[in-house]
Short mmCIF file of C-alpha atoms and ligand atoms in Angstrom, two decimals:
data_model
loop_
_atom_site.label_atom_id
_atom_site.label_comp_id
_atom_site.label_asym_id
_atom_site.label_seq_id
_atom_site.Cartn_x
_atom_site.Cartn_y
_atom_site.Cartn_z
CA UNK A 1 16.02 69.79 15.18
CA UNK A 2 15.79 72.12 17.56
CA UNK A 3 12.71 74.42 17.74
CA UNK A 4 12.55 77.43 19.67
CA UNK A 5 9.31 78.47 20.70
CA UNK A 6 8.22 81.60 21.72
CA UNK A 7 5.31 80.09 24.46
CA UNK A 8 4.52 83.49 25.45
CA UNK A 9 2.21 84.05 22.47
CA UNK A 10 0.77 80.40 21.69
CA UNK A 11 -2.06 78.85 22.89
CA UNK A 12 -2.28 75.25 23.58
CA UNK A 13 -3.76 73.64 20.15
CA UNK A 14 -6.20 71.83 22.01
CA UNK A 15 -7.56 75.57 23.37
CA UNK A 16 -7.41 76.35 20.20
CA UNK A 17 -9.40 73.73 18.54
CA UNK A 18 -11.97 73.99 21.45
CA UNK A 19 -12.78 77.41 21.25
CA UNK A 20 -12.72 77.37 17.40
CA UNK A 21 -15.36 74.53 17.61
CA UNK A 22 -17.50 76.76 19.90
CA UNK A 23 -17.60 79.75 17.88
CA UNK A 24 -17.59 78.26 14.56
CA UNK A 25 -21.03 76.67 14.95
CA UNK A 26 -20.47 73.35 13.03
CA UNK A 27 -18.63 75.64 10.06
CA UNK A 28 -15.14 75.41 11.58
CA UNK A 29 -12.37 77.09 9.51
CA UNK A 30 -9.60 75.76 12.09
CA UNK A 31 -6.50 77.88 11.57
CA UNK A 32 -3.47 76.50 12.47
CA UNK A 33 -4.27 72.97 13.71
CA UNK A 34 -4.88 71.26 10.55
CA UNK A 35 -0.82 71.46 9.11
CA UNK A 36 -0.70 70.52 5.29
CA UNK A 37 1.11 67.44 4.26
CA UNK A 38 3.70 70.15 2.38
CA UNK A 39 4.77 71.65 6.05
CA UNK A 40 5.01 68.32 7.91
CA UNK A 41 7.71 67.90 9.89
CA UNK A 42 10.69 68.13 8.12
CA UNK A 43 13.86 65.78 8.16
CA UNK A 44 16.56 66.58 10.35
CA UNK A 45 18.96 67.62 7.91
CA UNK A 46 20.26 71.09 7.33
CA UNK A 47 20.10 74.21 9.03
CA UNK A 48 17.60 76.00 9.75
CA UNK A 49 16.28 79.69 9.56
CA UNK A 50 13.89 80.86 12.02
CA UNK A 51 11.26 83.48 11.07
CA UNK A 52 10.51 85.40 14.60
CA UNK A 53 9.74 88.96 14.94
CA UNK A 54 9.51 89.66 11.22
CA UNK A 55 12.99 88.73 10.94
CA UNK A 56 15.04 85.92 9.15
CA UNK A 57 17.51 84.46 11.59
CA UNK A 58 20.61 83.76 10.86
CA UNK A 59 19.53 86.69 7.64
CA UNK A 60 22.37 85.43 5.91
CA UNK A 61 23.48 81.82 6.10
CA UNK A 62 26.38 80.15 3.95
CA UNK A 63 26.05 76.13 3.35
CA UNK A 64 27.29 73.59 0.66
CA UNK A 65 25.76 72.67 -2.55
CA UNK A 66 23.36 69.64 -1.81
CA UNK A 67 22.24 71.19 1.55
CA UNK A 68 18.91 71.55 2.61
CA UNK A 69 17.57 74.76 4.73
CA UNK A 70 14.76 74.72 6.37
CA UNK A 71 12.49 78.03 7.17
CA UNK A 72 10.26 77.96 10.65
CA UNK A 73 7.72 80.81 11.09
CA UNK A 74 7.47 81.30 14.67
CA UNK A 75 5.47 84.46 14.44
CA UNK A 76 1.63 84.95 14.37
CA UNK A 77 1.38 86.67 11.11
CA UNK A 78 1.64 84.61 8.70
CA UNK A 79 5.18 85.00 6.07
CA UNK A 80 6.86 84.04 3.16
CA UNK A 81 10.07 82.72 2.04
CA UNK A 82 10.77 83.81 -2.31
CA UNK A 83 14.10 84.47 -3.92
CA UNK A 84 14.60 87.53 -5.47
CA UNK A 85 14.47 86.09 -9.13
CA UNK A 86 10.84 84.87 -7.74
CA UNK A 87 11.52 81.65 -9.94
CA UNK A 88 14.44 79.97 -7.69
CA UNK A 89 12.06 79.11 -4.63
CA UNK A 90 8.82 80.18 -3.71
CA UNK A 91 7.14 78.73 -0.40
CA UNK A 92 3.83 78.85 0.08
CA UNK A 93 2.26 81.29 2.95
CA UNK A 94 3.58 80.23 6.19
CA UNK A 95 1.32 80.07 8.87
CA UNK A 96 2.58 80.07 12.33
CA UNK A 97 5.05 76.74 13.08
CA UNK A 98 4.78 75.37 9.43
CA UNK A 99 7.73 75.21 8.02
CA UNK A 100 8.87 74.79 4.25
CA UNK A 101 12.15 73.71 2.74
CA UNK A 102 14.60 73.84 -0.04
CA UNK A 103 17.44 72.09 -1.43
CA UNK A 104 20.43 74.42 -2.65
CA UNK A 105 21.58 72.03 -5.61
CA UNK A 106 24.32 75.18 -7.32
CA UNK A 107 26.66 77.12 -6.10
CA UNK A 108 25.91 80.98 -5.89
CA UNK A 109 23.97 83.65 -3.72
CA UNK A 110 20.39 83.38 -3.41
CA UNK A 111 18.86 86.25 -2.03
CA UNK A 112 15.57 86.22 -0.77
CA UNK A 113 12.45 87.83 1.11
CA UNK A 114 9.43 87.47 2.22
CA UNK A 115 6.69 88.63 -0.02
CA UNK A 116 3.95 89.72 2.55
CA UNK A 117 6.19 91.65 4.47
CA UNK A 118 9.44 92.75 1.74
CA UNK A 119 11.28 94.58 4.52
CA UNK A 120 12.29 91.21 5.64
CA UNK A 121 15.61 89.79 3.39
CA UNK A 122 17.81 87.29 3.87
CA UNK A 123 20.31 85.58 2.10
CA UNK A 124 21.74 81.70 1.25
CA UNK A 125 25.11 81.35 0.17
CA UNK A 126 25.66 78.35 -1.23
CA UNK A 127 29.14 76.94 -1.53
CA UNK A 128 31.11 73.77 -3.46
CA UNK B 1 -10.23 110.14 29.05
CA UNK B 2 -7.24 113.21 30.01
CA UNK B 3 -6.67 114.23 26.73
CA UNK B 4 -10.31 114.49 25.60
CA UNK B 5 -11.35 116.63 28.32
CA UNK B 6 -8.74 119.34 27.71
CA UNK B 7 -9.66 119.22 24.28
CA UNK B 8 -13.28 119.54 25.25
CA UNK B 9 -12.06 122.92 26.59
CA UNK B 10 -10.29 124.08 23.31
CA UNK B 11 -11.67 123.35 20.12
CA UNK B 12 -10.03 126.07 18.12
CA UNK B 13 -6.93 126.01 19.70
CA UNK B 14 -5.81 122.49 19.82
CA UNK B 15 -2.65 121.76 17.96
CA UNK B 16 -1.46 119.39 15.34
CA UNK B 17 0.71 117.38 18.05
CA UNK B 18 -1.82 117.50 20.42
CA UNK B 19 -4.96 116.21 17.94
CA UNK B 20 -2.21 113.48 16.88
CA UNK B 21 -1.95 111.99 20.12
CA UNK B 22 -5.02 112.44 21.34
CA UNK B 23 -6.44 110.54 18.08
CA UNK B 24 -3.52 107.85 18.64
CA UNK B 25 -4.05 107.03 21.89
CA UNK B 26 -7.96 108.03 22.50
CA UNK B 27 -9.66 109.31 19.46
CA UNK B 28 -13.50 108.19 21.24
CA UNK B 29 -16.44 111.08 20.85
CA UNK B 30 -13.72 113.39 19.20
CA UNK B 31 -14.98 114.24 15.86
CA UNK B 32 -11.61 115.34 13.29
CA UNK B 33 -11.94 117.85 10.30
CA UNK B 34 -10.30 120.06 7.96
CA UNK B 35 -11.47 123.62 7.39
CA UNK B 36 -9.27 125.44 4.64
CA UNK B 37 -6.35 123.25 5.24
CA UNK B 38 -6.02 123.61 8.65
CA UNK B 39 -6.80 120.76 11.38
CA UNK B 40 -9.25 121.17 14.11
CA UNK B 41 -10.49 119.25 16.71
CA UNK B 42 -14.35 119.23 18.00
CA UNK B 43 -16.69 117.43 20.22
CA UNK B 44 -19.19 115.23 18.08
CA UNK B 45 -21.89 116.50 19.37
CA UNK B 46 -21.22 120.13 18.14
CA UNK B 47 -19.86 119.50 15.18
CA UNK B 48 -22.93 117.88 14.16
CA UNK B 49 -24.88 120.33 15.68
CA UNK B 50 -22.98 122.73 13.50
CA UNK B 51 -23.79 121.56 10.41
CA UNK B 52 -27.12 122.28 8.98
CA UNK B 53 -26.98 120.11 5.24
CA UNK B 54 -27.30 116.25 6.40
CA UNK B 55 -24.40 115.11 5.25
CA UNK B 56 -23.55 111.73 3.55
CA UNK B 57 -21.85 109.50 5.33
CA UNK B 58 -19.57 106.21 4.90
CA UNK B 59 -17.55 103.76 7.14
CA UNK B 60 -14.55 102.40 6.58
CA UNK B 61 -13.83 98.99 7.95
CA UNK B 62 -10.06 97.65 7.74
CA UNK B 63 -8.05 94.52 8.59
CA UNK B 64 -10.61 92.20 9.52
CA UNK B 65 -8.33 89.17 9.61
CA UNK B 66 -10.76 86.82 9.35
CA UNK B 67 -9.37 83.28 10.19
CA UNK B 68 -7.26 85.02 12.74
CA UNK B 69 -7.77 82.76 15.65
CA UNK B 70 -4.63 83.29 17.93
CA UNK B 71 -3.63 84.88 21.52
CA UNK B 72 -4.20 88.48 20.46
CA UNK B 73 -7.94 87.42 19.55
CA UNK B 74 -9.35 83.76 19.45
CA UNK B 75 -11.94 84.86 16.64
CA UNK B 76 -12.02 87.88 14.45
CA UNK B 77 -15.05 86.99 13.14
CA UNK B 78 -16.91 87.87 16.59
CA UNK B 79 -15.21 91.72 16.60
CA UNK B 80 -16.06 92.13 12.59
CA UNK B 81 -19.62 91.19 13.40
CA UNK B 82 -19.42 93.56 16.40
CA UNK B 83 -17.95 95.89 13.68
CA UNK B 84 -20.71 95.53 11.65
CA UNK B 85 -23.62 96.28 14.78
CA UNK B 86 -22.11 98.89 15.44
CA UNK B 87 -22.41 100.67 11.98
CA UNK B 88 -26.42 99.15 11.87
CA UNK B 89 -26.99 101.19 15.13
CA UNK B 90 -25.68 104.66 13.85
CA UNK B 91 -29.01 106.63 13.87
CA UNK B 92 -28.40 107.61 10.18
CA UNK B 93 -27.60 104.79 7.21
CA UNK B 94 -24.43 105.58 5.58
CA UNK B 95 -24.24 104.91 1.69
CA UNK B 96 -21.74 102.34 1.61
CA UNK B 97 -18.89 100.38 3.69
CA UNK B 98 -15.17 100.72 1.79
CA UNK B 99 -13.13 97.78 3.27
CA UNK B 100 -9.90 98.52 3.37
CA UNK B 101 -7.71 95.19 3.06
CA UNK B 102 -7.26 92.14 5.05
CA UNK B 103 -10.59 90.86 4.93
CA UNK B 104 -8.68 87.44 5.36
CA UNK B 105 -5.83 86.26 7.41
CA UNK B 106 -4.74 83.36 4.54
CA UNK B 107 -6.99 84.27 1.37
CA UNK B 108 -9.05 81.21 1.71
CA UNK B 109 -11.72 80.73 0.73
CA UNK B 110 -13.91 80.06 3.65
CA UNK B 111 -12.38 82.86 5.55
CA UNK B 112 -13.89 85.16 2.42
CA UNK B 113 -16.71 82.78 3.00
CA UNK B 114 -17.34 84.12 6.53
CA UNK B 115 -16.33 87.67 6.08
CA UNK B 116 -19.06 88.25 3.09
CA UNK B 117 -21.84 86.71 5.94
CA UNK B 118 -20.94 88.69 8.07
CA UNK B 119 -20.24 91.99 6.21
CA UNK B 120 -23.70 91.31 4.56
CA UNK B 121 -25.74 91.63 7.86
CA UNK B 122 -25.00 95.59 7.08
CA UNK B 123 -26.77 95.46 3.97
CA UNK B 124 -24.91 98.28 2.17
CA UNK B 125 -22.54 98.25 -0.36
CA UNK B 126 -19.31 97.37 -0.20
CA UNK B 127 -15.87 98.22 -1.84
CA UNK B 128 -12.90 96.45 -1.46
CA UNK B 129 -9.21 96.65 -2.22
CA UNK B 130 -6.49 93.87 -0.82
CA UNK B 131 -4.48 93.48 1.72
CA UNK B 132 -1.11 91.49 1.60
CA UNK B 133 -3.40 88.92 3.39
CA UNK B 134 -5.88 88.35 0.67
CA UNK B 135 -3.10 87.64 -2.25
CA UNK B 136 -2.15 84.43 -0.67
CA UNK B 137 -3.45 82.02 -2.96
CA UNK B 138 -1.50 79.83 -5.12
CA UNK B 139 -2.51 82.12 -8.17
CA UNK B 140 -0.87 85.98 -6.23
CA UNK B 141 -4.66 87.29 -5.78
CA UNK B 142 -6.23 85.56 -8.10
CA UNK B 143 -9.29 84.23 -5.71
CA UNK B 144 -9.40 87.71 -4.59
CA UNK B 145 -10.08 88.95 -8.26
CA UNK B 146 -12.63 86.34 -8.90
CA UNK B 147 -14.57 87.55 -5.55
CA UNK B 148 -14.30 91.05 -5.68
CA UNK B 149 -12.74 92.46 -8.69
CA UNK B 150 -15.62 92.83 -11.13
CA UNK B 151 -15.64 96.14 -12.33
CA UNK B 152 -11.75 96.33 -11.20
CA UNK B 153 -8.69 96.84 -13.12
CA UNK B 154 -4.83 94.92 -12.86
CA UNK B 155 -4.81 93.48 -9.44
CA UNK B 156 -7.63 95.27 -8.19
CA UNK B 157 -8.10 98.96 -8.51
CA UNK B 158 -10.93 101.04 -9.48
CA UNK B 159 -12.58 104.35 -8.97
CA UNK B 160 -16.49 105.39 -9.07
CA UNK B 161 -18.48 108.65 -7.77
CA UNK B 162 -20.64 109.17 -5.28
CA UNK B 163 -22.68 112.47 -5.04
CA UNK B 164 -20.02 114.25 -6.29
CA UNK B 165 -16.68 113.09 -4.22
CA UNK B 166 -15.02 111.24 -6.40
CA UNK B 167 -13.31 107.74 -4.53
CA UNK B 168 -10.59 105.80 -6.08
CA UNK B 169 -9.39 102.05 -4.93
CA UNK B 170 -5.95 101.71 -4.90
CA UNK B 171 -3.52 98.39 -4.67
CA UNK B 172 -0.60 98.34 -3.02
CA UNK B 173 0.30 94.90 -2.02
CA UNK B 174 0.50 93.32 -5.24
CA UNK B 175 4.14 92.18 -6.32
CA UNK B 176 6.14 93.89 -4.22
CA UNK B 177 9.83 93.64 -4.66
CA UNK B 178 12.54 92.20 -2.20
CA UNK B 179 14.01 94.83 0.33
CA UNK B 180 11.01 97.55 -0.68
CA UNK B 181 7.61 98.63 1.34
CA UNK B 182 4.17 98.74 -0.37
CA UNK B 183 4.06 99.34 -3.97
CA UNK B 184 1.54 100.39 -6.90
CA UNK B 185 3.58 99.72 -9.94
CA UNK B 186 3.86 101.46 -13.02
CA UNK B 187 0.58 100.15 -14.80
CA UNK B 188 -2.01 101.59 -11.85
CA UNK B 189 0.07 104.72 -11.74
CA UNK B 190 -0.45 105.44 -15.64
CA UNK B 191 -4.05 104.51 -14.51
CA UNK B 192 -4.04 106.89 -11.93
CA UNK B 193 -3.04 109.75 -13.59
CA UNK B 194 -5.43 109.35 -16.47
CA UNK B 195 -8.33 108.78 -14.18
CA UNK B 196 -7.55 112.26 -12.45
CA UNK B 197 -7.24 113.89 -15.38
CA UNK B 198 -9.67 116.36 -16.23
CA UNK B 199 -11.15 116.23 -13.39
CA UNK B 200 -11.73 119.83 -11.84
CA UNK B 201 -9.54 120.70 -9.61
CA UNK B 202 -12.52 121.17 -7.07
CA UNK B 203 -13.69 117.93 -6.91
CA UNK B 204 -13.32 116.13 -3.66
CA UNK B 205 -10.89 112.90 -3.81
CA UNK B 206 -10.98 109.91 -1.97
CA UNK B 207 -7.92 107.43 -2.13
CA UNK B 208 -8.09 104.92 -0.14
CA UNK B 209 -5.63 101.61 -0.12
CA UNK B 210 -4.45 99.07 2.27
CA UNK B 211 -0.52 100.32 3.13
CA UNK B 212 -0.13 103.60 3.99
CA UNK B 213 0.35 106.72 1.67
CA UNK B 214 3.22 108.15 3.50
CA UNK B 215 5.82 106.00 5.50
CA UNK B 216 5.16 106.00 8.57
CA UNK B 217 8.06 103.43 9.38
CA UNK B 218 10.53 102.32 7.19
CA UNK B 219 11.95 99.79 9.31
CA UNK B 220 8.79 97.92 9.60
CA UNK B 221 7.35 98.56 5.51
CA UNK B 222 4.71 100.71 6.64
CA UNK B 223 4.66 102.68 3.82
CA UNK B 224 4.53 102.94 0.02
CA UNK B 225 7.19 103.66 -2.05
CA UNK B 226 5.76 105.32 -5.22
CA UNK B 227 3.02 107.02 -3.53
CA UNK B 228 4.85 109.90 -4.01
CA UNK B 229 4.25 109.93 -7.58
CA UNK B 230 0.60 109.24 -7.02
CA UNK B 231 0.35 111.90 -4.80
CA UNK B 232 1.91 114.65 -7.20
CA UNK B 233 -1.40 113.64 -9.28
CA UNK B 234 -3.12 114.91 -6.13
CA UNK B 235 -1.06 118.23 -5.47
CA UNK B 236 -3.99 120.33 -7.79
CA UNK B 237 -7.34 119.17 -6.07
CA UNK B 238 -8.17 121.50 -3.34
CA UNK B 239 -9.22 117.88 -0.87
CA UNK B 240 -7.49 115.00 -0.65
CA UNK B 241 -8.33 112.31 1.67
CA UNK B 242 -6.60 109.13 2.24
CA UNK B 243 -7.87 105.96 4.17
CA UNK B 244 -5.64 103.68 4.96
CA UNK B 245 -5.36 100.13 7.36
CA UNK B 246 -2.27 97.98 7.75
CA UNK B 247 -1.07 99.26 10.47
CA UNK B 248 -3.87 98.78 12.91
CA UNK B 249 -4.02 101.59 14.58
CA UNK B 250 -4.81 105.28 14.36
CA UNK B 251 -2.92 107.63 12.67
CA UNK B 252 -2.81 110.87 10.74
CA UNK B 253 -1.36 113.52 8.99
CA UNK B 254 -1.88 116.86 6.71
CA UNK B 255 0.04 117.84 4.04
CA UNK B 256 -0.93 120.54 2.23
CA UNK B 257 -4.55 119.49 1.23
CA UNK B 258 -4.30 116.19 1.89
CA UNK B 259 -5.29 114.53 4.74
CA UNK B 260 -3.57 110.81 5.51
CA UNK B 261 -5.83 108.72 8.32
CA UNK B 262 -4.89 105.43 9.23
CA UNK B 263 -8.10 103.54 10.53
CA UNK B 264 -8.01 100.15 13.76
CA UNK B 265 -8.64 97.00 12.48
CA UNK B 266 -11.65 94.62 13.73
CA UNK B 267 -9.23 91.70 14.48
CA UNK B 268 -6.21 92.63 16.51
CA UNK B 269 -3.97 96.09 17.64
CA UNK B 270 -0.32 96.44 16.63
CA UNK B 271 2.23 98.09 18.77
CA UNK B 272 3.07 101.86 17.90
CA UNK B 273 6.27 102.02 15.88
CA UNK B 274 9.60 101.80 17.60
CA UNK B 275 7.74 100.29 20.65
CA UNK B 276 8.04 96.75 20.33
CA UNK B 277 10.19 94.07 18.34
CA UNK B 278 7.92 93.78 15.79
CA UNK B 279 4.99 95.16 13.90
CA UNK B 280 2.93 91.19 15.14
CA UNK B 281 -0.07 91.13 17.16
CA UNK B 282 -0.21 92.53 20.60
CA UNK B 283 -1.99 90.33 23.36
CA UNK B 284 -3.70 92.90 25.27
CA UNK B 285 -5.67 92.21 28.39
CA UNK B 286 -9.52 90.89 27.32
CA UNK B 287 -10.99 93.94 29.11
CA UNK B 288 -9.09 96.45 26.91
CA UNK B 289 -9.33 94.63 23.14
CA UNK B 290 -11.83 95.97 22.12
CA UNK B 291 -10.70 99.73 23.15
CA UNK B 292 -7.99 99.17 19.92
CA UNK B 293 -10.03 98.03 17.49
CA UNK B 294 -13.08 99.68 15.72
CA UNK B 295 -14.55 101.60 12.26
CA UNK B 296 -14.20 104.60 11.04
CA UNK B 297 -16.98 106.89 9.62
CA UNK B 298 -16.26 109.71 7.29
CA UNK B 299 -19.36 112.35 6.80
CA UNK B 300 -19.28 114.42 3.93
CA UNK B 301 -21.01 117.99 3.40
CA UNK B 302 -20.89 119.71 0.09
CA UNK B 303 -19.16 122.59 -0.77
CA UNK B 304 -16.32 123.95 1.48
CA UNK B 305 -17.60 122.57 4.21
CA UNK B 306 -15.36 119.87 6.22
CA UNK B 307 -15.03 116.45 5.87
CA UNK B 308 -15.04 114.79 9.08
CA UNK B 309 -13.36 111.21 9.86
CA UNK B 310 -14.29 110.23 13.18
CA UNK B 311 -12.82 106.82 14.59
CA UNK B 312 -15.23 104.83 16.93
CA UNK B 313 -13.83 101.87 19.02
CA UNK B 314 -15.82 98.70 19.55
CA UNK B 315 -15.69 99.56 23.40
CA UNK B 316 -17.84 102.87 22.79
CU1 CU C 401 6.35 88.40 6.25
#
């Protein structure tokens, strides 16, 4: 899969984990090191949308039933992916680099947005 | 700083434009009020020379992101607790702390954890409403609720009075809609206009709420979009103030009697609008952080006397 990262704005995890250890004082809440089973890597099927800049990208992406899309957050805020309906898919919050996925199983258009920030849209059309 | 000193100069005469960007881009020792509708702009030190009545006084903190541990700050919880120091060294105890959303950066439950500790060391009390950032559990808010919606109502709103000013909580990050910007809903609105019913029209309002009153970009969801309905409930009083966070930065408007005043966060600065990509976190250099982020105090003096929001950086 390829991953485009924006290095400008990350900090090496092991800076991170370091200076979280220092100012937690033994009560570490470590943000963004620990990844959730859920956002593991995912399997290198599918495309993939990339979250950067509050944006979707590609916002509107048109795939075959069966396929399996893939949403990266590569910002430092953290976002969401929901369809419209709110029932079709529903990610959970997105912190930066975790990723979450869905299988389109029926043909149709699936719009969707991110419910922190609802400016941001995009849409899956899915195919036979 | 440039602008400050020519405003130093001209207290009556400073204009709207000019008091916006001086409060946008410096805003420290200027004190901000409105006298009979109209803005004007005056040192702190003779505005509180000027008035005679002590007045009460709150702060508003906003956006503390706490869990926030990236390039644009490696711990919020260090500039909240400097947040919080600086509001137990004001000579004069306010009455209470309104937090204005965001206390967390994922809504769990050791970042509330961590934000109460620290908030606590001001020993006042506190009211809260959400930010987007504090619904993120898996049951929309619910956590939230359970931590600091007591004497709330729906997702979170509430009002109370306080020596005669009467403050109302607002929510507008709960369920918003696809495509839209902040949101109340029509439940709180029915609330809203009940709860401002009757009252006279010379009572002093307080609304505060996370998002923004009044859109300040579109583009980026920096705004709400049925605050205009709230705000016809508001047309009658004779002052309206709204506090506001979200946007991380200072920023304010009049309309009529109402006065819009966007307050810094304690975690991070965002860019001004149209000035970057996106609304995300801006990496500024160490030396200058803590020049964008702060608290903002509000005194209140009876009567027709001004209410006065003055924003103090963590730098100051
Ligand atoms: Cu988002």
């Amino acid at each position: 899969m390829s991953r485009v990262i924006c290095t400008r704005r990350r900090v090496s995890p092991l800076r991170a984990l370091a200076l979280a250890t220092v100012l937690a004082g033994g009560s570490a809440s470590v943000v963004g090191v620990a990844v959730p089973a859920w956002a593991a890597e995912p399997a290198a099927v599918g495309p993939t949308v990339k979250i950067d800049n509050f944006t979707f990208g590609p916002a509107a992406l048109t795939i075959k039933v069966g396929t399996t899309v893939t949403w990266v957050n590569g910002d430092d805020i953290p976002h969401t992916v929901v369809s419209v309906d709110h029932t079709t898919f529903k990610s959970k919050v997105l912190d930066t680099d975790q990723s979450y996925t869905f299988t389109f199983t029926k043909a149709g258009e699936y719009p969707y947005f991110c419910s922190l920030h609802p400016h941001m849209t995009g849409k899956v059309v899915v195919q036979n | 700083m440039k602008d400050d000193e020519r405003d130093a100069g001209s207290e009556e005469g400073l204009d709207r434009r000019g008091l916006l960007k001086c409060m946008t881009w410096g805003g420290t020792g200027l004190i901000w009020s409105l006298s009979a509708g109209l803005p004007s702009a005056m040192l702190v030190d003779q505005a509180l020379g000027a008035t005679a009545v002590k007045p009460f006084t709150f702060m508003q903190v906003s956006d503390s992101h706490i869990g926030f541990m990236k390039p644009a700050n490696p711990d919020a919880r260090v500039t909240l607790r400097e947040a919080i120091a600086k509001i137990n060294a004001l000579p004069q105890k306010p009455d209470f702390i309104i937090h204005t959303g965001d206390i967390s950066q994922l809504s769990k439950p050791e970042e509330f954890d961590d934000a109460d500790q620290i908030i606590r060391e001001a020993g006042l009390p506190v009211f809260y409403v959400p930010g987007e950032h504090d619904m993120l559990d898996d049951e929309n808010g619910k956590l939230y609720l359970s931590r600091y919606g007591k004497n709330t109502k729906g997702t979170g709103w509430f009002s109370f009075d306080h020596a005669g000013v009467h403050f109302v909580g607002l929510v507008n990050v709960a369920n918003l809609k696809g495509g839209g910007m902040g949101s109340f809903g029509p439940d709180q609105l029915v609330w809203l206009k009940q709860d401002l019913a009757g009252r006279p029209a010379s009572t002093p309002i307080v609304i505060f709420a996370h998002i923004p009153l009044w859109t300040i970009s579109q583009e980026w969801g920096w705004g709400t979009d049925d605050a205009g309905e709230a705000l016809t409930y508001l047309a009658r009083f004779g002052s309206v103030t709204v506090l506001n966070g979200h946007i991380h930065q200072i920023m304010q408007k009049v309309e009529g009697r109402i006065t819009f005043h966007t307050a810094n966060s304690t975690a991070f600065p965002q860019p001004a609008p149209g000035t970057a990509p996106s609304p995300g976190p801006v990496k500024v250099p160490e030396d200058k952080l803590r020049t964008l982020l702060g608290v903002t105090r509000v005194d209140f003096v009876r009567g027709d006397k001004p209410l006065a929001i003055l924003d103090t950086p963590l730098s100051a």
